[in-house]
Amino acid sequence: MTATTAPGGTAKLAGREVARIGYGVMQLGRPGTDRADQVKLLREAANAGVNHLDTAQFYSDGRCNDLIREAFSPYPDDLVVVTKVGAEESAQGLRLAQQPEQLRAQVEANLAALGVEQLDVVNLRRADAGPGLIAGGDQLVDIDDQLAELISLRDAGKIGSLGLSNVSADQLRHALGAEIVCVQNSYNVLYRATEPVLELCREHEIAWVPYFPLGSAFELGQDVRGNPVVTGVAAELGCTPAQVALAWLLQRYAGTLLIAGTASSAHLAENLAAGQVQLPAEAVAALDRLG
């Protein structure tokens, strides 16, 4: 990959140095999009210093992983590709797949699609609460059973490291013995219900990967870019509201890794430039009060 300054600086992920601003590929691979343009966008991110990609086989029915493979295989040594398991595509759309045998099948599907013998990091996406699908029936699975399956796959060399997604502080604390390297939870300047999980990550030096950093449709009142305090800070600093929101996350904890996603080259550049935004103390205090 092209040597450049790492966007946002660097932090540790699974024992490796990665740029603190990475790239979530979920918005790629959708019907009607141009494959060549999306491969170009992935390479553009890498050329700008991004070496942490977030993906899943259930994103766009595997097309996101296909794009990553076309863009980067054979993969450079410094690229960390993080995938997740816990759901799958079906004829009726996305559905949960939380059973241990389903997790194993998803690991195998990610391996095949990415064309690798080992997945760098696999996040277990729990479904005990929103946002998104919530488990019921046979999809209510004990986390210990899930971790045992994934640890077995790690011991077999098919997984490098394990992470968690959409978990509580109690669940993370319970899973610490599995050597968790990262946690992905919904979190932004307006939505901080998962603050106890962040505190636990800080205590144990675990990478914190907040998703929906700019808000989402799942929670009402999460229009981060339209919040008057955020827009006011942006106007004072001469940057965009999105950059303010991302910069606040980076300054919240040195182990924060961002995976803001986009299918737009312009938005990609905007997100990466957030790593250069320095929020003055009074701006941080005003943003902190929003939570």
PDB file of C-alpha atoms in Angstrom:
ATOM      1  CA  MET A   1       0.000   0.000   0.000  1.00  0.00           C
ATOM      2  CA  THR A   2       1.164   3.541  -0.663  1.00  0.00           C
ATOM      3  CA  ALA A   3       3.096   4.986   2.277  1.00  0.00           C
ATOM      4  CA  THR A   4       1.371   8.115   3.589  1.00  0.00           C
ATOM      5  CA  THR A   5       0.555   9.744   6.894  1.00  0.00           C
ATOM      6  CA  ALA A   6      -2.044   7.607   8.640  1.00  0.00           C
ATOM      7  CA  PRO A   7      -5.385   9.470   8.776  1.00  0.00           C
ATOM      8  CA  GLY A   8      -6.069  10.377  12.396  1.00  0.00           C
ATOM      9  CA  GLY A   9      -2.762   8.909  13.551  1.00  0.00           C
ATOM     10  CA  THR A  10      -2.425   5.262  14.534  1.00  0.00           C
ATOM     11  CA  ALA A  11      -3.639   2.881  17.226  1.00  0.00           C
ATOM     12  CA  LYS A  12      -3.350  -0.831  17.941  1.00  0.00           C
ATOM     13  CA  LEU A  13      -5.765  -3.391  16.519  1.00  0.00           C
ATOM     14  CA  ALA A  14      -5.027  -7.050  17.180  1.00  0.00           C
ATOM     15  CA  GLY A  15      -1.446  -6.124  17.948  1.00  0.00           C
ATOM     16  CA  ARG A  16      -0.958  -4.228  14.676  1.00  0.00           C
ATOM     17  CA  GLU A  17      -0.688  -0.500  13.994  1.00  0.00           C
ATOM     18  CA  VAL A  18      -3.574   0.818  11.912  1.00  0.00           C
ATOM     19  CA  ALA A  19      -4.738   4.266  10.902  1.00  0.00           C
ATOM     20  CA  ARG A  20      -7.348   5.510  13.363  1.00  0.00           C
ATOM     21  CA  ILE A  21      -9.638   6.440  10.474  1.00  0.00           C
ATOM     22  CA  GLY A  22     -10.497   3.304   8.567  1.00  0.00           C
ATOM     23  CA  TYR A  23     -13.236   2.507   6.099  1.00  0.00           C
ATOM     24  CA  GLY A  24     -16.505   0.623   6.514  1.00  0.00           C
ATOM     25  CA  VAL A  25     -17.515  -0.917   3.201  1.00  0.00           C
ATOM     26  CA  MET A  26     -21.195  -1.604   3.941  1.00  0.00           C
ATOM     27  CA  GLN A  27     -22.396   1.007   1.439  1.00  0.00           C
ATOM     28  CA  LEU A  28     -20.523  -0.622  -1.435  1.00  0.00           C
ATOM     29  CA  GLY A  29     -21.785  -3.430  -3.665  1.00  0.00           C
ATOM     30  CA  ARG A  30     -25.388  -2.299  -3.861  1.00  0.00           C
ATOM     31  CA  PRO A  31     -27.420  -3.008  -7.006  1.00  0.00           C
ATOM     32  CA  GLY A  32     -26.992  -0.392  -9.703  1.00  0.00           C
ATOM     33  CA  THR A  33     -23.540   0.704  -8.559  1.00  0.00           C
ATOM     34  CA  ASP A  34     -20.480   0.568 -10.784  1.00  0.00           C
ATOM     35  CA  ARG A  35     -18.042  -2.146  -9.747  1.00  0.00           C
ATOM     36  CA  ALA A  36     -14.990  -0.499 -11.277  1.00  0.00           C
ATOM     37  CA  ASP A  37     -15.738   2.781  -9.494  1.00  0.00           C
ATOM     38  CA  GLN A  38     -16.058   1.004  -6.164  1.00  0.00           C
ATOM     39  CA  VAL A  39     -12.790  -0.887  -6.589  1.00  0.00           C
ATOM     40  CA  LYS A  40     -11.196   2.443  -7.433  1.00  0.00           C
ATOM     41  CA  LEU A  41     -12.665   3.975  -4.255  1.00  0.00           C
ATOM     42  CA  LEU A  42     -11.226   1.195  -2.098  1.00  0.00           C
ATOM     43  CA  ARG A  43      -7.792   1.727  -3.606  1.00  0.00           C
ATOM     44  CA  GLU A  44      -8.189   5.470  -3.172  1.00  0.00           C
ATOM     45  CA  ALA A  45      -8.766   4.929   0.546  1.00  0.00           C
ATOM     46  CA  ALA A  46      -5.676   2.718   0.780  1.00  0.00           C
ATOM     47  CA  ASN A  47      -3.564   5.247  -1.100  1.00  0.00           C
ATOM     48  CA  ALA A  48      -4.677   7.864   1.437  1.00  0.00           C
ATOM     49  CA  GLY A  49      -3.323   5.722   4.284  1.00  0.00           C
ATOM     50  CA  VAL A  50      -6.349   3.626   5.269  1.00  0.00           C
ATOM     51  CA  ASN A  51      -5.274   0.127   6.288  1.00  0.00           C
ATOM     52  CA  HIS A  52      -8.287  -1.004   8.331  1.00  0.00           C
ATOM     53  CA  LEU A  53     -11.409  -2.175   6.490  1.00  0.00           C
ATOM     54  CA  ASP A  54     -14.659  -3.275   8.099  1.00  0.00           C
ATOM     55  CA  THR A  55     -16.795  -5.772   6.194  1.00  0.00           C
ATOM     56  CA  ALA A  56     -19.087  -8.800   6.451  1.00  0.00           C
ATOM     57  CA  GLN A  57     -20.185 -11.513   4.071  1.00  0.00           C
ATOM     58  CA  PHE A  58     -23.797 -10.492   4.688  1.00  0.00           C
ATOM     59  CA  TYR A  59     -23.116  -6.979   3.360  1.00  0.00           C
ATOM     60  CA  SER A  60     -24.733  -6.776  -0.090  1.00  0.00           C
ATOM     61  CA  ASP A  61     -24.892 -10.574  -0.246  1.00  0.00           C
ATOM     62  CA  GLY A  62     -21.125 -10.949  -0.379  1.00  0.00           C
ATOM     63  CA  ARG A  63     -20.429  -8.277  -2.960  1.00  0.00           C
ATOM     64  CA  CYS A  64     -18.471  -6.103  -0.515  1.00  0.00           C
ATOM     65  CA  ASN A  65     -16.014  -8.918   0.150  1.00  0.00           C
ATOM     66  CA  ASP A  66     -15.733  -9.550  -3.589  1.00  0.00           C
ATOM     67  CA  LEU A  67     -14.796  -5.905  -4.096  1.00  0.00           C
ATOM     68  CA  ILE A  68     -12.146  -6.027  -1.359  1.00  0.00           C
ATOM     69  CA  ARG A  69     -10.607  -9.122  -2.937  1.00  0.00           C
ATOM     70  CA  GLU A  70     -10.532  -7.541  -6.389  1.00  0.00           C
ATOM     71  CA  ALA A  71      -9.036  -4.320  -5.028  1.00  0.00           C
ATOM     72  CA  PHE A  72      -6.296  -5.802  -2.854  1.00  0.00           C
ATOM     73  CA  SER A  73      -5.587  -9.507  -3.378  1.00  0.00           C
ATOM     74  CA  PRO A  74      -2.810 -10.527  -2.877  1.00  0.00           C
ATOM     75  CA  TYR A  75      -3.220  -8.489   0.295  1.00  0.00           C
ATOM     76  CA  PRO A  76      -0.490  -6.150   1.543  1.00  0.00           C
ATOM     77  CA  ASP A  77       0.986  -7.029   4.926  1.00  0.00           C
ATOM     78  CA  ASP A  78      -0.218  -3.855   6.626  1.00  0.00           C
ATOM     79  CA  LEU A  79      -3.895  -4.216   5.666  1.00  0.00           C
ATOM     80  CA  VAL A  80      -6.229  -5.407   8.453  1.00  0.00           C
ATOM     81  CA  VAL A  81      -9.613  -6.649   7.240  1.00  0.00           C
ATOM     82  CA  VAL A  82     -12.177  -7.020  10.017  1.00  0.00           C
ATOM     83  CA  THR A  83     -15.316  -9.003   9.312  1.00  0.00           C
ATOM     84  CA  LYS A  84     -18.310  -9.945  11.437  1.00  0.00           C
ATOM     85  CA  VAL A  85     -20.649 -12.863  11.932  1.00  0.00           C
ATOM     86  CA  GLY A  86     -24.109 -13.213  13.403  1.00  0.00           C
ATOM     87  CA  ALA A  87     -26.381 -12.636  10.413  1.00  0.00           C
ATOM     88  CA  GLU A  88     -26.828 -13.869   6.866  1.00  0.00           C
ATOM     89  CA  GLU A  89     -28.667 -13.023   3.672  1.00  0.00           C
ATOM     90  CA  SER A  90     -31.783 -15.004   2.803  1.00  0.00           C
ATOM     91  CA  ALA A  91     -34.478 -14.872   0.150  1.00  0.00           C
ATOM     92  CA  GLN A  92     -36.488 -12.736   2.562  1.00  0.00           C
ATOM     93  CA  GLY A  93     -33.595 -10.390   3.282  1.00  0.00           C
ATOM     94  CA  LEU A  94     -31.191 -10.151   6.196  1.00  0.00           C
ATOM     95  CA  ARG A  95     -31.822 -12.554   9.068  1.00  0.00           C
ATOM     96  CA  LEU A  96     -29.988 -13.475  12.245  1.00  0.00           C
ATOM     97  CA  ALA A  97     -27.636 -16.465  12.250  1.00  0.00           C
ATOM     98  CA  GLN A  98     -26.467 -16.742  15.852  1.00  0.00           C
ATOM     99  CA  GLN A  99     -26.174 -20.506  16.310  1.00  0.00           C
ATOM    100  CA  PRO A 100     -22.572 -21.829  16.609  1.00  0.00           C
ATOM    101  CA  GLU A 101     -22.836 -23.876  13.406  1.00  0.00           C
ATOM    102  CA  GLN A 102     -24.144 -20.792  11.600  1.00  0.00           C
ATOM    103  CA  LEU A 103     -21.201 -18.733  12.876  1.00  0.00           C
ATOM    104  CA  ARG A 104     -18.799 -21.385  11.574  1.00  0.00           C
ATOM    105  CA  ALA A 105     -20.500 -21.349   8.169  1.00  0.00           C
ATOM    106  CA  GLN A 106     -20.176 -17.565   8.025  1.00  0.00           C
ATOM    107  CA  VAL A 107     -16.478 -17.724   8.877  1.00  0.00           C
ATOM    108  CA  GLU A 108     -15.985 -20.210   6.041  1.00  0.00           C
ATOM    109  CA  ALA A 109     -17.985 -17.984   3.660  1.00  0.00           C
ATOM    110  CA  ASN A 110     -15.853 -14.945   4.542  1.00  0.00           C
ATOM    111  CA  LEU A 111     -12.662 -16.946   4.050  1.00  0.00           C
ATOM    112  CA  ALA A 112     -13.799 -18.120   0.618  1.00  0.00           C
ATOM    113  CA  ALA A 113     -15.047 -14.730  -0.546  1.00  0.00           C
ATOM    114  CA  LEU A 114     -11.934 -12.846   0.574  1.00  0.00           C
ATOM    115  CA  GLY A 115      -9.671 -15.595  -0.713  1.00  0.00           C
ATOM    116  CA  VAL A 116      -7.632 -15.956   2.484  1.00  0.00           C
ATOM    117  CA  GLU A 117      -6.667 -18.785   4.823  1.00  0.00           C
ATOM    118  CA  GLN A 118      -7.123 -16.675   7.947  1.00  0.00           C
ATOM    119  CA  LEU A 119      -9.444 -13.767   8.781  1.00  0.00           C
ATOM    120  CA  ASP A 120      -7.538 -10.999  10.581  1.00  0.00           C
ATOM    121  CA  VAL A 121     -10.323 -10.201  13.055  1.00  0.00           C
ATOM    122  CA  VAL A 122     -13.850 -11.609  13.387  1.00  0.00           C
ATOM    123  CA  ASN A 123     -16.460  -9.680  15.381  1.00  0.00           C
ATOM    124  CA  LEU A 124     -19.332 -11.569  16.961  1.00  0.00           C
ATOM    125  CA  ARG A 125     -22.412  -9.427  16.413  1.00  0.00           C
ATOM    126  CA  ARG A 126     -24.818 -10.046  19.289  1.00  0.00           C
ATOM    127  CA  ALA A 127     -28.550  -9.384  18.889  1.00  0.00           C
ATOM    128  CA  ASP A 128     -29.818  -9.020  22.447  1.00  0.00           C
ATOM    129  CA  ALA A 129     -31.022  -5.469  21.786  1.00  0.00           C
ATOM    130  CA  GLY A 130     -31.233  -2.928  18.978  1.00  0.00           C
ATOM    131  CA  PRO A 131     -30.293  -1.232  16.810  1.00  0.00           C
ATOM    132  CA  GLY A 132     -31.313  -3.693  14.115  1.00  0.00           C
ATOM    133  CA  LEU A 133     -32.595  -7.238  14.416  1.00  0.00           C
ATOM    134  CA  ILE A 134     -33.275  -8.625  17.896  1.00  0.00           C
ATOM    135  CA  ALA A 135     -32.911 -12.331  18.621  1.00  0.00           C
ATOM    136  CA  GLY A 136     -35.809 -14.597  19.531  1.00  0.00           C
ATOM    137  CA  GLY A 137     -36.604 -18.308  19.424  1.00  0.00           C
ATOM    138  CA  ASP A 138     -33.691 -20.505  18.379  1.00  0.00           C
ATOM    139  CA  GLN A 139     -31.592 -17.388  17.776  1.00  0.00           C
ATOM    140  CA  LEU A 140     -31.349 -16.754  21.518  1.00  0.00           C
ATOM    141  CA  VAL A 141     -27.909 -18.285  22.001  1.00  0.00           C
ATOM    142  CA  ASP A 142     -25.634 -18.167  25.041  1.00  0.00           C
ATOM    143  CA  ILE A 143     -22.564 -16.041  24.370  1.00  0.00           C
ATOM    144  CA  ASP A 144     -20.318 -18.751  25.841  1.00  0.00           C
ATOM    145  CA  ASP A 145     -21.469 -21.224  23.195  1.00  0.00           C
ATOM    146  CA  GLN A 146     -20.728 -18.690  20.476  1.00  0.00           C
ATOM    147  CA  LEU A 147     -17.317 -17.794  21.845  1.00  0.00           C
ATOM    148  CA  ALA A 148     -16.389 -21.476  22.217  1.00  0.00           C
ATOM    149  CA  GLU A 149     -17.065 -22.009  18.513  1.00  0.00           C
ATOM    150  CA  LEU A 150     -15.099 -18.943  17.461  1.00  0.00           C
ATOM    151  CA  ILE A 151     -12.209 -19.779  19.788  1.00  0.00           C
ATOM    152  CA  SER A 152     -12.103 -23.237  18.194  1.00  0.00           C
ATOM    153  CA  LEU A 153     -11.827 -21.589  14.787  1.00  0.00           C
ATOM    154  CA  ARG A 154      -9.114 -19.282  16.104  1.00  0.00           C
ATOM    155  CA  ASP A 155      -7.208 -22.269  17.483  1.00  0.00           C
ATOM    156  CA  ALA A 156      -7.518 -23.894  14.052  1.00  0.00           C
ATOM    157  CA  GLY A 157      -5.903 -20.838  12.466  1.00  0.00           C
ATOM    158  CA  LYS A 158      -8.961 -19.660  10.547  1.00  0.00           C
ATOM    159  CA  ILE A 159      -9.382 -16.563  12.722  1.00  0.00           C
ATOM    160  CA  GLY A 160      -6.560 -14.331  13.893  1.00  0.00           C
ATOM    161  CA  SER A 161      -8.333 -12.395  16.650  1.00  0.00           C
ATOM    162  CA  LEU A 162     -11.817 -11.993  18.096  1.00  0.00           C
ATOM    163  CA  GLY A 163     -13.962  -8.905  18.657  1.00  0.00           C
ATOM    164  CA  LEU A 164     -17.502  -8.190  19.804  1.00  0.00           C
ATOM    165  CA  SER A 165     -20.285  -6.011  18.425  1.00  0.00           C
ATOM    166  CA  ASN A 166     -23.487  -4.671  19.974  1.00  0.00           C
ATOM    167  CA  VAL A 167     -22.662  -5.835  23.494  1.00  0.00           C
ATOM    168  CA  SER A 168     -23.203  -4.594  27.029  1.00  0.00           C
ATOM    169  CA  ALA A 169     -20.459  -3.886  29.550  1.00  0.00           C
ATOM    170  CA  ASP A 170     -21.412  -7.067  31.426  1.00  0.00           C
ATOM    171  CA  GLN A 171     -21.074  -9.139  28.252  1.00  0.00           C
ATOM    172  CA  LEU A 172     -17.702  -7.633  27.447  1.00  0.00           C
ATOM    173  CA  ARG A 173     -16.489  -8.182  31.000  1.00  0.00           C
ATOM    174  CA  HIS A 174     -17.665 -11.802  30.819  1.00  0.00           C
ATOM    175  CA  ALA A 175     -15.844 -12.326  27.503  1.00  0.00           C
ATOM    176  CA  LEU A 176     -12.506 -10.763  28.453  1.00  0.00           C
ATOM    177  CA  GLY A 177     -10.954 -14.210  28.924  1.00  0.00           C
ATOM    178  CA  ALA A 178     -11.432 -14.843  25.193  1.00  0.00           C
ATOM    179  CA  GLU A 179      -8.821 -12.110  24.488  1.00  0.00           C
ATOM    180  CA  ILE A 180     -11.183  -9.645  22.832  1.00  0.00           C
ATOM    181  CA  VAL A 181      -9.255  -7.108  20.723  1.00  0.00           C
ATOM    182  CA  CYS A 182     -12.028  -4.705  19.688  1.00  0.00           C
ATOM    183  CA  VAL A 183     -15.631  -3.749  20.342  1.00  0.00           C
ATOM    184  CA  GLN A 184     -18.052  -2.247  17.825  1.00  0.00           C
ATOM    185  CA  ASN A 185     -21.068  -0.518  19.377  1.00  0.00           C
ATOM    186  CA  SER A 186     -23.411   2.252  18.341  1.00  0.00           C
ATOM    187  CA  TYR A 187     -22.031   5.487  19.805  1.00  0.00           C
ATOM    188  CA  ASN A 188     -21.788   9.150  18.833  1.00  0.00           C
ATOM    189  CA  VAL A 189     -21.847  12.631  20.321  1.00  0.00           C
ATOM    190  CA  LEU A 190     -25.629  12.454  20.763  1.00  0.00           C
ATOM    191  CA  TYR A 191     -26.057   8.761  21.640  1.00  0.00           C
ATOM    192  CA  ARG A 192     -23.928   7.477  24.521  1.00  0.00           C
ATOM    193  CA  ALA A 193     -25.902   4.627  26.044  1.00  0.00           C
ATOM    194  CA  THR A 194     -22.854   2.400  25.524  1.00  0.00           C
ATOM    195  CA  GLU A 195     -20.504   4.664  27.505  1.00  0.00           C
ATOM    196  CA  PRO A 196     -19.907   1.915  30.128  1.00  0.00           C
ATOM    197  CA  VAL A 197     -18.578  -0.325  27.349  1.00  0.00           C
ATOM    198  CA  LEU A 198     -16.212   2.414  26.220  1.00  0.00           C
ATOM    199  CA  GLU A 199     -14.977   2.802  29.797  1.00  0.00           C
ATOM    200  CA  LEU A 200     -14.250  -0.915  29.989  1.00  0.00           C
ATOM    201  CA  CYS A 201     -12.397  -0.784  26.662  1.00  0.00           C
ATOM    202  CA  ARG A 202     -10.334   2.099  28.004  1.00  0.00           C
ATOM    203  CA  GLU A 203      -9.557   0.165  31.191  1.00  0.00           C
ATOM    204  CA  HIS A 204      -8.367  -2.908  29.271  1.00  0.00           C
ATOM    205  CA  GLU A 205      -6.837  -1.063  26.281  1.00  0.00           C
ATOM    206  CA  ILE A 206      -9.268  -2.637  23.825  1.00  0.00           C
ATOM    207  CA  ALA A 207      -9.885  -0.930  20.494  1.00  0.00           C
ATOM    208  CA  TRP A 208     -13.219   0.948  20.462  1.00  0.00           C
ATOM    209  CA  VAL A 209     -14.943   1.087  17.074  1.00  0.00           C
ATOM    210  CA  PRO A 210     -18.108   3.230  17.252  1.00  0.00           C
ATOM    211  CA  TYR A 211     -20.599   2.614  14.472  1.00  0.00           C
ATOM    212  CA  PHE A 212     -23.288   5.111  13.437  1.00  0.00           C
ATOM    213  CA  PRO A 213     -20.788   7.872  14.319  1.00  0.00           C
ATOM    214  CA  LEU A 214     -23.006  10.434  12.594  1.00  0.00           C
ATOM    215  CA  GLY A 215     -26.319   9.005  13.804  1.00  0.00           C
ATOM    216  CA  SER A 216     -28.762   6.557  12.289  1.00  0.00           C
ATOM    217  CA  ALA A 217     -32.393   5.983  11.448  1.00  0.00           C
ATOM    218  CA  PHE A 218     -32.618   3.353  14.196  1.00  0.00           C
ATOM    219  CA  GLU A 219     -32.603   5.922  16.999  1.00  0.00           C
ATOM    220  CA  LEU A 220     -34.753   9.047  16.852  1.00  0.00           C
ATOM    221  CA  GLY A 221     -33.011  12.358  17.411  1.00  0.00           C
ATOM    222  CA  GLN A 222     -29.669  11.219  16.089  1.00  0.00           C
ATOM    223  CA  ASP A 223     -29.184  13.777  13.335  1.00  0.00           C
ATOM    224  CA  VAL A 224     -25.648  14.557  14.452  1.00  0.00           C
ATOM    225  CA  ARG A 225     -24.809  16.745  11.465  1.00  0.00           C
ATOM    226  CA  GLY A 226     -27.915  18.864  12.037  1.00  0.00           C
ATOM    227  CA  ASN A 227     -27.383  19.445  15.746  1.00  0.00           C
ATOM    228  CA  PRO A 228     -26.969  23.206  16.390  1.00  0.00           C
ATOM    229  CA  VAL A 229     -24.021  22.758  18.752  1.00  0.00           C
ATOM    230  CA  VAL A 230     -22.210  20.573  16.216  1.00  0.00           C
ATOM    231  CA  THR A 231     -22.942  22.958  13.345  1.00  0.00           C
ATOM    232  CA  GLY A 232     -21.877  25.903  15.486  1.00  0.00           C
ATOM    233  CA  VAL A 233     -18.511  24.339  16.272  1.00  0.00           C
ATOM    234  CA  ALA A 234     -18.067  23.465  12.600  1.00  0.00           C
ATOM    235  CA  ALA A 235     -18.743  27.066  11.560  1.00  0.00           C
ATOM    236  CA  GLU A 236     -16.211  28.374  14.079  1.00  0.00           C
ATOM    237  CA  LEU A 237     -13.513  25.959  12.938  1.00  0.00           C
ATOM    238  CA  GLY A 238     -14.212  26.150   9.201  1.00  0.00           C
ATOM    239  CA  CYS A 239     -14.916  22.442   8.800  1.00  0.00           C
ATOM    240  CA  THR A 240     -18.010  20.300   8.279  1.00  0.00           C
ATOM    241  CA  PRO A 241     -20.364  19.036  11.010  1.00  0.00           C
ATOM    242  CA  ALA A 242     -19.424  15.471  10.100  1.00  0.00           C
ATOM    243  CA  GLN A 243     -15.756  16.258  10.674  1.00  0.00           C
ATOM    244  CA  VAL A 244     -16.561  17.753  14.077  1.00  0.00           C
ATOM    245  CA  ALA A 245     -18.476  14.615  15.090  1.00  0.00           C
ATOM    246  CA  LEU A 246     -15.655  12.322  13.944  1.00  0.00           C
ATOM    247  CA  ALA A 247     -12.952  14.465  15.541  1.00  0.00           C
ATOM    248  CA  TRP A 248     -14.838  14.389  18.845  1.00  0.00           C
ATOM    249  CA  LEU A 249     -14.841  10.581  18.739  1.00  0.00           C
ATOM    250  CA  LEU A 250     -11.105  10.479  18.031  1.00  0.00           C
ATOM    251  CA  GLN A 251     -10.387  12.776  20.979  1.00  0.00           C
ATOM    252  CA  ARG A 252     -12.646  10.754  23.294  1.00  0.00           C
ATOM    253  CA  TYR A 253     -10.229   7.805  23.607  1.00  0.00           C
ATOM    254  CA  ALA A 254      -6.828   7.145  22.078  1.00  0.00           C
ATOM    255  CA  GLY A 255      -7.924   3.609  21.196  1.00  0.00           C
ATOM    256  CA  THR A 256     -10.875   4.763  19.081  1.00  0.00           C
ATOM    257  CA  LEU A 257     -10.905   3.522  15.485  1.00  0.00           C
ATOM    258  CA  LEU A 258     -13.413   5.006  13.032  1.00  0.00           C
ATOM    259  CA  ILE A 259     -15.037   3.050  10.201  1.00  0.00           C
ATOM    260  CA  ALA A 260     -17.269   5.694   8.663  1.00  0.00           C
ATOM    261  CA  GLY A 261     -18.632   4.317   5.407  1.00  0.00           C
ATOM    262  CA  THR A 262     -19.417   5.977   2.118  1.00  0.00           C
ATOM    263  CA  ALA A 263     -19.726   5.206  -1.580  1.00  0.00           C
ATOM    264  CA  SER A 264     -18.594   8.734  -2.473  1.00  0.00           C
ATOM    265  CA  SER A 265     -15.031   9.843  -3.125  1.00  0.00           C
ATOM    266  CA  ALA A 266     -15.843  13.329  -1.844  1.00  0.00           C
ATOM    267  CA  HIS A 267     -17.281  12.011   1.414  1.00  0.00           C
ATOM    268  CA  LEU A 268     -14.310   9.687   1.818  1.00  0.00           C
ATOM    269  CA  ALA A 269     -11.955  12.664   1.580  1.00  0.00           C
ATOM    270  CA  GLU A 270     -14.105  14.583   4.075  1.00  0.00           C
ATOM    271  CA  ASN A 271     -14.021  11.718   6.554  1.00  0.00           C
ATOM    272  CA  LEU A 272     -10.263  11.249   6.268  1.00  0.00           C
ATOM    273  CA  ALA A 273      -9.665  14.985   6.749  1.00  0.00           C
ATOM    274  CA  ALA A 274     -11.444  14.777  10.116  1.00  0.00           C
ATOM    275  CA  GLY A 275      -8.180  13.397  11.451  1.00  0.00           C
ATOM    276  CA  GLN A 276      -6.648  16.844  11.019  1.00  0.00           C
ATOM    277  CA  VAL A 277      -9.372  18.681  12.960  1.00  0.00           C
ATOM    278  CA  GLN A 278      -8.245  19.790  16.413  1.00  0.00           C
ATOM    279  CA  LEU A 279     -11.141  20.656  18.686  1.00  0.00           C
ATOM    280  CA  PRO A 280     -10.335  23.406  21.238  1.00  0.00           C
ATOM    281  CA  ALA A 281     -11.158  22.701  24.878  1.00  0.00           C
ATOM    282  CA  GLU A 282     -14.268  24.875  24.878  1.00  0.00           C
ATOM    283  CA  ALA A 283     -15.647  23.053  21.826  1.00  0.00           C
ATOM    284  CA  VAL A 284     -15.003  19.670  23.438  1.00  0.00           C
ATOM    285  CA  ALA A 285     -16.762  20.845  26.598  1.00  0.00           C
ATOM    286  CA  ALA A 286     -19.798  22.014  24.607  1.00  0.00           C
ATOM    287  CA  LEU A 287     -19.965  18.718  22.691  1.00  0.00           C
ATOM    288  CA  ASP A 288     -19.496  16.700  25.880  1.00  0.00           C
ATOM    289  CA  ARG A 289     -22.537  18.394  27.380  1.00  0.00           C
ATOM    290  CA  LEU A 290     -24.723  17.036  24.572  1.00  0.00           C
ATOM    291  CA  GLY A 291     -24.481  13.602  26.126  1.00  0.00           C
TER     292      GLY A 291
END
